[in-house]
mmCIF file of C-alpha atoms and ligand atoms in Angstrom:
data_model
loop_
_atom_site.group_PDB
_atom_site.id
_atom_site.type_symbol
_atom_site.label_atom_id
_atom_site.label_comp_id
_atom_site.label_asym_id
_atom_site.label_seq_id
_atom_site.Cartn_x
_atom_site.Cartn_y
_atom_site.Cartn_z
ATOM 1 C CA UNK A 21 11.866 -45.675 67.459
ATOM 2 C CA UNK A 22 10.230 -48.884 66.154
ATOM 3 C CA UNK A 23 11.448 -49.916 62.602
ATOM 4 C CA UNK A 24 8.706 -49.755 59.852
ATOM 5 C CA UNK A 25 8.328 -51.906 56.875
ATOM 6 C CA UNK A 26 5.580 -49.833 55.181
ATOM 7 C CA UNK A 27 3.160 -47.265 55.942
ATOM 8 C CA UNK A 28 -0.118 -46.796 54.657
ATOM 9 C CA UNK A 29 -2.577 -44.002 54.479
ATOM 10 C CA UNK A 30 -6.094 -44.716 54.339
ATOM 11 C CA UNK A 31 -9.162 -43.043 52.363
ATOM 12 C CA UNK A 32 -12.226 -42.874 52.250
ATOM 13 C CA UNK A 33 -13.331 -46.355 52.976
ATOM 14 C CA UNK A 34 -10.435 -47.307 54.691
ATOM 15 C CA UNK A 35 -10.146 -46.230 58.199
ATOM 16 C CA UNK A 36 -7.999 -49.358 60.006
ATOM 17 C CA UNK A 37 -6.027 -51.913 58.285
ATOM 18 C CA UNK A 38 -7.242 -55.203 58.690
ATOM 19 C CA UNK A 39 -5.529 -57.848 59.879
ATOM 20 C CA UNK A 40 -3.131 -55.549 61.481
ATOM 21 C CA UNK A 41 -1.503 -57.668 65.054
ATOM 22 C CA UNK A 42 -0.361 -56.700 68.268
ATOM 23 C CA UNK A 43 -1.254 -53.093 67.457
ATOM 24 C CA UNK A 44 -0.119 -50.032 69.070
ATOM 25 C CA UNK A 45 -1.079 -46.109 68.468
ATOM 26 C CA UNK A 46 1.136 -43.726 68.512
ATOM 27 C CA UNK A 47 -0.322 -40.039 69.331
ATOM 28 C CA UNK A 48 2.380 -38.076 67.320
ATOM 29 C CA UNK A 49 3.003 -34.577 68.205
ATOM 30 C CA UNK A 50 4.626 -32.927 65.598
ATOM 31 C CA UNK A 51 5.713 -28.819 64.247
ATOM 32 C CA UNK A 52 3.124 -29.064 62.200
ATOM 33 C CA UNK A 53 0.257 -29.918 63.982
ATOM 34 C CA UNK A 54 -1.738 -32.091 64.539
ATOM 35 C CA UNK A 55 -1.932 -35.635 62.554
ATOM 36 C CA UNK A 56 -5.153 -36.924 61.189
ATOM 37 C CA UNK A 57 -5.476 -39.182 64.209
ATOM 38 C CA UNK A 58 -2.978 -41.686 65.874
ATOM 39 C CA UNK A 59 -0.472 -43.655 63.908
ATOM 40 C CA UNK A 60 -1.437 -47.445 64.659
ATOM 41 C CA UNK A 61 1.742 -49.839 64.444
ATOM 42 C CA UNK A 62 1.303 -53.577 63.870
ATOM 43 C CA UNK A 63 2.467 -56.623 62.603
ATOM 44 C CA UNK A 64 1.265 -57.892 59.030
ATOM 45 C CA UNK A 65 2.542 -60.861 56.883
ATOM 46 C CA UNK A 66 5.332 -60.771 59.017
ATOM 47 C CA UNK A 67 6.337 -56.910 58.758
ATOM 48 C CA UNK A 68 5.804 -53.968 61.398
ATOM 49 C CA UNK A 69 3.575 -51.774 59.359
ATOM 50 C CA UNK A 70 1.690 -48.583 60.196
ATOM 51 C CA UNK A 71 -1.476 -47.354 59.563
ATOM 52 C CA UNK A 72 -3.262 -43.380 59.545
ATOM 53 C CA UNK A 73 -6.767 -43.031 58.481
ATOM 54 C CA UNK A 74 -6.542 -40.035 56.518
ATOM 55 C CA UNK A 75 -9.894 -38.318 56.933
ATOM 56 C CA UNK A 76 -9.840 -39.557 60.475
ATOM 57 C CA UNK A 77 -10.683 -42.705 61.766
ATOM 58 C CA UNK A 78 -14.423 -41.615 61.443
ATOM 59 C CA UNK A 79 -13.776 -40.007 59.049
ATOM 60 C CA UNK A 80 -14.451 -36.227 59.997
ATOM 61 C CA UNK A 81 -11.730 -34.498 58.155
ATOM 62 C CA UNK A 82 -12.521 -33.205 54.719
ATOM 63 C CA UNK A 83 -9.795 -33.184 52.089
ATOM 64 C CA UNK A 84 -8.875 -29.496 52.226
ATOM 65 C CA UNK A 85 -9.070 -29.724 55.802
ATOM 66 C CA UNK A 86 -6.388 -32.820 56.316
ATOM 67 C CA UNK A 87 -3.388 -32.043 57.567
ATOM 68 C CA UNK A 88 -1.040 -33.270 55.141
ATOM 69 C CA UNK A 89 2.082 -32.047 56.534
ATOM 70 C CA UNK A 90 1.634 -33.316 60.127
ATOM 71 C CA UNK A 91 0.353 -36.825 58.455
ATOM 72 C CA UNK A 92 3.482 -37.371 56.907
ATOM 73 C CA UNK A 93 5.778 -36.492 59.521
ATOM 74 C CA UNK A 94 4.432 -38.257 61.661
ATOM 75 C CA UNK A 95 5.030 -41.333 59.807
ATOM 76 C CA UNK A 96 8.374 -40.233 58.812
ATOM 77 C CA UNK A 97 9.592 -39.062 62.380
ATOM 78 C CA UNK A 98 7.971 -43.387 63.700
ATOM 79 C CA UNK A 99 10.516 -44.404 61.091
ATOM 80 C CA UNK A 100 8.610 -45.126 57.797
ATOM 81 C CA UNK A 101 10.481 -44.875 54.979
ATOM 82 C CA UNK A 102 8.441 -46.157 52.546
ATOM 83 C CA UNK A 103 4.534 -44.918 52.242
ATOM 84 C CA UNK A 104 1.250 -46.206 49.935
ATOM 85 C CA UNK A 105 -1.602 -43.679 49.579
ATOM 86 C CA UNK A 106 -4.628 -45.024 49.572
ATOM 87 C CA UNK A 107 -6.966 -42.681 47.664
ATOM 88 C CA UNK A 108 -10.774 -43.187 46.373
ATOM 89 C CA UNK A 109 -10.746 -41.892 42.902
ATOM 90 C CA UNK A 110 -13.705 -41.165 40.134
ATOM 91 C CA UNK A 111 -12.602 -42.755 36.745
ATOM 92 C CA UNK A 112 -12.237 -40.569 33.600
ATOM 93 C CA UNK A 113 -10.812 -43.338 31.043
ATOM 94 C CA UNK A 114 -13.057 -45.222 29.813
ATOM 95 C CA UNK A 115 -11.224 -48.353 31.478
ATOM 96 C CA UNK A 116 -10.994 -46.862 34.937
ATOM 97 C CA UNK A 117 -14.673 -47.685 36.118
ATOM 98 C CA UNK A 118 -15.912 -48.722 39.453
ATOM 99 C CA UNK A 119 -14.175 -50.883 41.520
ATOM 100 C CA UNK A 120 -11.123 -50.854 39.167
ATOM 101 C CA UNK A 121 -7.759 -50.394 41.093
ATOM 102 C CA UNK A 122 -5.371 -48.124 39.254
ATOM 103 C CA UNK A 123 -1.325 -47.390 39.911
ATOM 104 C CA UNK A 124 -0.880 -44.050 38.705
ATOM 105 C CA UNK A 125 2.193 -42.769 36.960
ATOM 106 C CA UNK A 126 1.869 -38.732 36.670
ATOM 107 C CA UNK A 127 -0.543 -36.494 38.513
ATOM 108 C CA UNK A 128 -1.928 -32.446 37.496
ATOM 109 C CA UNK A 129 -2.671 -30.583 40.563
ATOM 110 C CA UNK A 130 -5.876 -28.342 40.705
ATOM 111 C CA UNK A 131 -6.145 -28.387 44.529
ATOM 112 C CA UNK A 132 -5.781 -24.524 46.201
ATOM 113 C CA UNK A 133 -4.899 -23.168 49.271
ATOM 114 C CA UNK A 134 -3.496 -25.644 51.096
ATOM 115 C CA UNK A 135 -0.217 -26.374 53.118
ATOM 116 C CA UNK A 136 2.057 -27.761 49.956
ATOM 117 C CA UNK A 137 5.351 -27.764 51.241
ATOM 118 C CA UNK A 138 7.928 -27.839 54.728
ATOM 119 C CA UNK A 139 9.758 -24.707 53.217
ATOM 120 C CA UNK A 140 6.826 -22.331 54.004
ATOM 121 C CA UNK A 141 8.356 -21.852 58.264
ATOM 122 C CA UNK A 142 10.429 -19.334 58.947
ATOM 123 C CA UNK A 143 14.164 -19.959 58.671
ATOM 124 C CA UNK A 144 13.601 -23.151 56.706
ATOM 125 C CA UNK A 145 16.019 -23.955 53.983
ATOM 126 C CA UNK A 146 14.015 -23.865 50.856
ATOM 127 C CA UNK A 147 13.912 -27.317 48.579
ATOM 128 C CA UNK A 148 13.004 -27.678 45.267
ATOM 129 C CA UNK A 149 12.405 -30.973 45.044
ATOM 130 C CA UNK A 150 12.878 -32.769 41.222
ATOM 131 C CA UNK A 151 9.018 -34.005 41.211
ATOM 132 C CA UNK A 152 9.024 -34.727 37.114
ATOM 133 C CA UNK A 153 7.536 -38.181 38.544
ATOM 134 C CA UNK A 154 5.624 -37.694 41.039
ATOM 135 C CA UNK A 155 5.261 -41.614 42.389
ATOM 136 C CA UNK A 156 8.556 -43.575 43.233
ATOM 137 C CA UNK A 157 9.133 -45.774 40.128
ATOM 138 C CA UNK A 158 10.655 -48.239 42.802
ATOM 139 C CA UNK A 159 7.876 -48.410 44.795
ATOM 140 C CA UNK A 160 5.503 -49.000 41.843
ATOM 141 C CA UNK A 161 7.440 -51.551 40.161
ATOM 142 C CA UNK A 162 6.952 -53.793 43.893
ATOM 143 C CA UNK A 163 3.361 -53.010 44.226
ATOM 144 C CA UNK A 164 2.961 -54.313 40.447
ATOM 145 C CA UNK A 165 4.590 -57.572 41.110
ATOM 146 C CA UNK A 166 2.657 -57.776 44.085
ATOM 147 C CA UNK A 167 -0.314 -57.410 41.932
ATOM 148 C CA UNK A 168 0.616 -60.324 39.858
ATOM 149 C CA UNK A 169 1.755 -62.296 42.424
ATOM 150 C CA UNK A 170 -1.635 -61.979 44.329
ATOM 151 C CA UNK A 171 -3.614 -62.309 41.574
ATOM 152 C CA UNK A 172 -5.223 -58.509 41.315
ATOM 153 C CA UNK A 173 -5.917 -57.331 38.818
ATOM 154 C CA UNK A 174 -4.631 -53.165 38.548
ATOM 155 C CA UNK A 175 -3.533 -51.153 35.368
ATOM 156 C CA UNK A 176 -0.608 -49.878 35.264
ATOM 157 C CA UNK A 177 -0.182 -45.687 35.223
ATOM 158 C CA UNK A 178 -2.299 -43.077 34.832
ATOM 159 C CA UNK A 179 -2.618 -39.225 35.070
ATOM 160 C CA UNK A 180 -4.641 -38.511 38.457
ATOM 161 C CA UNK A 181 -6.013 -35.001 38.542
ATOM 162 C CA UNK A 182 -6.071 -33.574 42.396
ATOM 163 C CA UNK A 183 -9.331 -31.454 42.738
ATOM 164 C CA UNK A 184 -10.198 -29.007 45.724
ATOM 165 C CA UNK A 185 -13.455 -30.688 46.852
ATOM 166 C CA UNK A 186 -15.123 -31.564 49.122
ATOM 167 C CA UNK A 187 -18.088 -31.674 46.196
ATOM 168 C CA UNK A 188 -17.624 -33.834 43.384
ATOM 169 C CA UNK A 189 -16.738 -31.777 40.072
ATOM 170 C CA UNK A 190 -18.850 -30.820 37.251
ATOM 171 C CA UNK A 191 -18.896 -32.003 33.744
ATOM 172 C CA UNK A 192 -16.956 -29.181 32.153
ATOM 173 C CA UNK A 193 -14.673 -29.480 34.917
ATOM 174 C CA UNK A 194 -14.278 -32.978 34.155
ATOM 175 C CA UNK A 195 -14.438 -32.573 30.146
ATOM 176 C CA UNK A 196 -11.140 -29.705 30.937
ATOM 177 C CA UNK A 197 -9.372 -32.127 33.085
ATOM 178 C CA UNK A 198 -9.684 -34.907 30.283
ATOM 179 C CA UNK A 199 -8.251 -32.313 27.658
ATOM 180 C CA UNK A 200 -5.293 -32.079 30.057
ATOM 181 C CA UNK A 201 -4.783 -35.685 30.205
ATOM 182 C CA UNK A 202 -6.465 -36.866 33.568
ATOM 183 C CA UNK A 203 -7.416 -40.349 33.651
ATOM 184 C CA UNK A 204 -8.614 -40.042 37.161
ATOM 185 C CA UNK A 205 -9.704 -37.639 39.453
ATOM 186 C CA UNK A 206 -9.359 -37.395 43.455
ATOM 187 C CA UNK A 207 -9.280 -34.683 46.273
ATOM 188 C CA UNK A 208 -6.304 -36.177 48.178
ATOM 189 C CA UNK A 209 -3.480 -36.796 46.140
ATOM 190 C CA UNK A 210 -1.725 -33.757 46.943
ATOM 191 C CA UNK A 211 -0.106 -32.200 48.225
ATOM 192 C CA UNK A 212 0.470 -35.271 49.954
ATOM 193 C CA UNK A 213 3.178 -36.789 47.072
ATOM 194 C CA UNK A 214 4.530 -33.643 46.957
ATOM 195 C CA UNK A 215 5.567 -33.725 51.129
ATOM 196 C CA UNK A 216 5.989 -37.473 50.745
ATOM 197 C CA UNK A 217 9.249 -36.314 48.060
ATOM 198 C CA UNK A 218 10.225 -33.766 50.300
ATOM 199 C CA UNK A 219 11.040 -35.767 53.223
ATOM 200 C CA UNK A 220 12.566 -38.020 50.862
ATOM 201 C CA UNK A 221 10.371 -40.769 51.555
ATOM 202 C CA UNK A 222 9.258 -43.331 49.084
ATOM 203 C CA UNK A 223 5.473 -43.188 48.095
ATOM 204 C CA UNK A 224 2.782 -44.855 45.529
ATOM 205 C CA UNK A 225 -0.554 -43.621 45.391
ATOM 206 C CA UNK A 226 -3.044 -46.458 44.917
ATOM 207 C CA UNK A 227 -6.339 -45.663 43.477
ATOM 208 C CA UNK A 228 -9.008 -47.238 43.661
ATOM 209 C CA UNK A 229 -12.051 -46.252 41.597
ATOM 210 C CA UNK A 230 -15.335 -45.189 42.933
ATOM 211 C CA UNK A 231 -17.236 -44.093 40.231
ATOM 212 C CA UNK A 232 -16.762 -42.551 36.763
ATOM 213 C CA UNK A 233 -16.148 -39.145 37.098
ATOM 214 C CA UNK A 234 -19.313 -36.477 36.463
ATOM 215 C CA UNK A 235 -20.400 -36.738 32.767
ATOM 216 C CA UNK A 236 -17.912 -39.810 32.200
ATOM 217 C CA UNK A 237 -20.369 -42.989 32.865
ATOM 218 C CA UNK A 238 -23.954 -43.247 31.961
ATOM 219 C CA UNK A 239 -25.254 -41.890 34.740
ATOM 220 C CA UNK A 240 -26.781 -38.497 35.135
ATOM 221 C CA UNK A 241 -26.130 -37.908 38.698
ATOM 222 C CA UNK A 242 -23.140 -39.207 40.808
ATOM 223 C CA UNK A 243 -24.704 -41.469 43.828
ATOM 224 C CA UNK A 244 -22.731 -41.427 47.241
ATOM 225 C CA UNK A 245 -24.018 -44.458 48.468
ATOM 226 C CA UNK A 246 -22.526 -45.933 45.016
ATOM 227 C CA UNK A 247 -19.401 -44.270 45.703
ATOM 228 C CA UNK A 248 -19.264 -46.109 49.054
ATOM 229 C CA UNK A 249 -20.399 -49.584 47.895
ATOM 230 C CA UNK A 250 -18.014 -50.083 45.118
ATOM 231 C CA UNK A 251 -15.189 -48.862 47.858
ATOM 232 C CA UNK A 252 -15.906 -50.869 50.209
ATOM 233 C CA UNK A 253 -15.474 -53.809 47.076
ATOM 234 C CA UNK A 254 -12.239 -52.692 46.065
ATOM 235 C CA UNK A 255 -10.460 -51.912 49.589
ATOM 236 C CA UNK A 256 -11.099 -55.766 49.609
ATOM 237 C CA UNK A 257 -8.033 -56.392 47.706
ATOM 238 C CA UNK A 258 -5.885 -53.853 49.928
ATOM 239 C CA UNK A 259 -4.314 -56.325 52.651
ATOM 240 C CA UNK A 260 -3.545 -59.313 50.395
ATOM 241 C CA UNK A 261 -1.852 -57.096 47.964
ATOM 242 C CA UNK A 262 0.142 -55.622 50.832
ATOM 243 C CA UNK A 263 0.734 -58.723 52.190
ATOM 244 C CA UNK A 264 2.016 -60.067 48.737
ATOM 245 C CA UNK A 265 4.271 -56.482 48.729
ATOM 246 C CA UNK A 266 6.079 -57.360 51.927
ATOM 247 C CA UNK A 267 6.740 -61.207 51.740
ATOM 248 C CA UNK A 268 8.478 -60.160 47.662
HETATM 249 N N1 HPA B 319 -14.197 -36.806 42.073
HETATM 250 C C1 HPA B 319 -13.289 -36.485 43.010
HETATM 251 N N2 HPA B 319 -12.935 -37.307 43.989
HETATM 252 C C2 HPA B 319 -13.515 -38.515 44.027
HETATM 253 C C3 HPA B 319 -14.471 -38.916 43.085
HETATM 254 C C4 HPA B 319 -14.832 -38.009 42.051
HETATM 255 O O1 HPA B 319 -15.670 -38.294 41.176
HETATM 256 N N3 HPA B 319 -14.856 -40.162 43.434
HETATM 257 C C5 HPA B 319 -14.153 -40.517 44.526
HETATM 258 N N4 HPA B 319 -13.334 -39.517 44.898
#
């Protein structure tokens, strides 16, 4: 087993980690299933990390389709012990527009019918896990210095609301989740925190913001190819804040 500094999971937008050296993929089999794809383990800033593309490395897999369970395992049985999520969001907040990269502290999830948890097999011990906050504080603390440290600008918590997909919401759906407190909204973010605390691994969800949510920016209609642009301008800042993460 090779010893990992840091996993990461990539979104939409993010389907290898640049920069990574010397890598090697790892086809994982695992209880579960099968992974989103092979688990690719390099060197970076002088650390062995390890990349997953989430939706696939061409990207294939819809959300409610990812298999969230094997994903995590995988990692975990490679040796990662510490994982960042890489999600695209919409913004809700007035602050959280496109491009802005956001560390979020609390999440509501509205996702259905999915795999949530390792206690569903038969004979497995059941776990209730403590999830009262769902992010390790830890974790987020590091990737906030790292922040500074590289120069990135990223604000500090938020609620992220975890939607069903794979279409974007509505207005009312949005207008509900910002009476609940949502100041972002994604289709990923669980129940992949939820496994990540149940294998007792540490994990930060970093968002980074697409678009303002439906009926949140002046726009009437939500444009994909703006979705992807302003992604593909904020996973930018994804390897030098990771590098700045693993030489603190
Ligand atoms: N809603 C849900 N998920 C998203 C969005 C959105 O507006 N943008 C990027 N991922």
């Amino acid at each position: 087993m090779s010893t990992i500094d840091l996993a990461v999971i990539g979104g939409s937008g993010l389907y290898n980690f640049p920069g990574l050296a010397n890598p090697a993929r790892h086809a994982v089999e695992t209880p579960y299933g099968a992974a989103s794809g092979e688990v690719v383990i390099g060197d970076f800033a002088g650390k062995r990390v390890a990349f997953l593309a989430r939706h696939g490395e061409s990207h294939t897999l819809p959300p409610h389709r990812v298999n969230y369970r094997a994903n995590l395992w995988a990692l975990h049985s490679l040796g990662a012990r510490r994982v960042i999520g890489v999600n695209a969001v919409g913004g809700i907040r007035a602050d959280m527009g496109p491009r802005v990269i956001v560390l979020p502290d609390q999440l509501i999830d509205y996702t259905h019918g999915r795999l949530t948890s390792y206690c569903d097999v038969d004979g497995a011990e059941v776990k209730h896990i403590d999830f009262s906050a769902p992010y390790t504080e830890s974790l987020r603390q590091s990737l906030l210095a790292a922040a500074r440290t590289a120069g990135i600008a990223m604000i500090d918590g938020g609620c992220y609301g975890a939607t069903q997909g794979p279409r974007l919401e509505t207005r009312a759906e949005i207008a509900r989740m910002k009476r609940d407190g949502c100041d972002l909204v994604g289709m990923t973010g669980m129940p992949e925190a939820a496994l990540a605390r149940e294998l007792a691994l540490d994990y930060a969800c970093l968002a980074l913001v697409a678009n303002f949510a439906a009926g949140c920016g002046d726009e009437a209609e939500i444009s994909i190819e703006e979705i992807f642009a302003h992604l593909a301008a904020a996973t930018a800042a994804v390897p030098p804040l990771i590098a700045a993460l693993l030489q603190g």
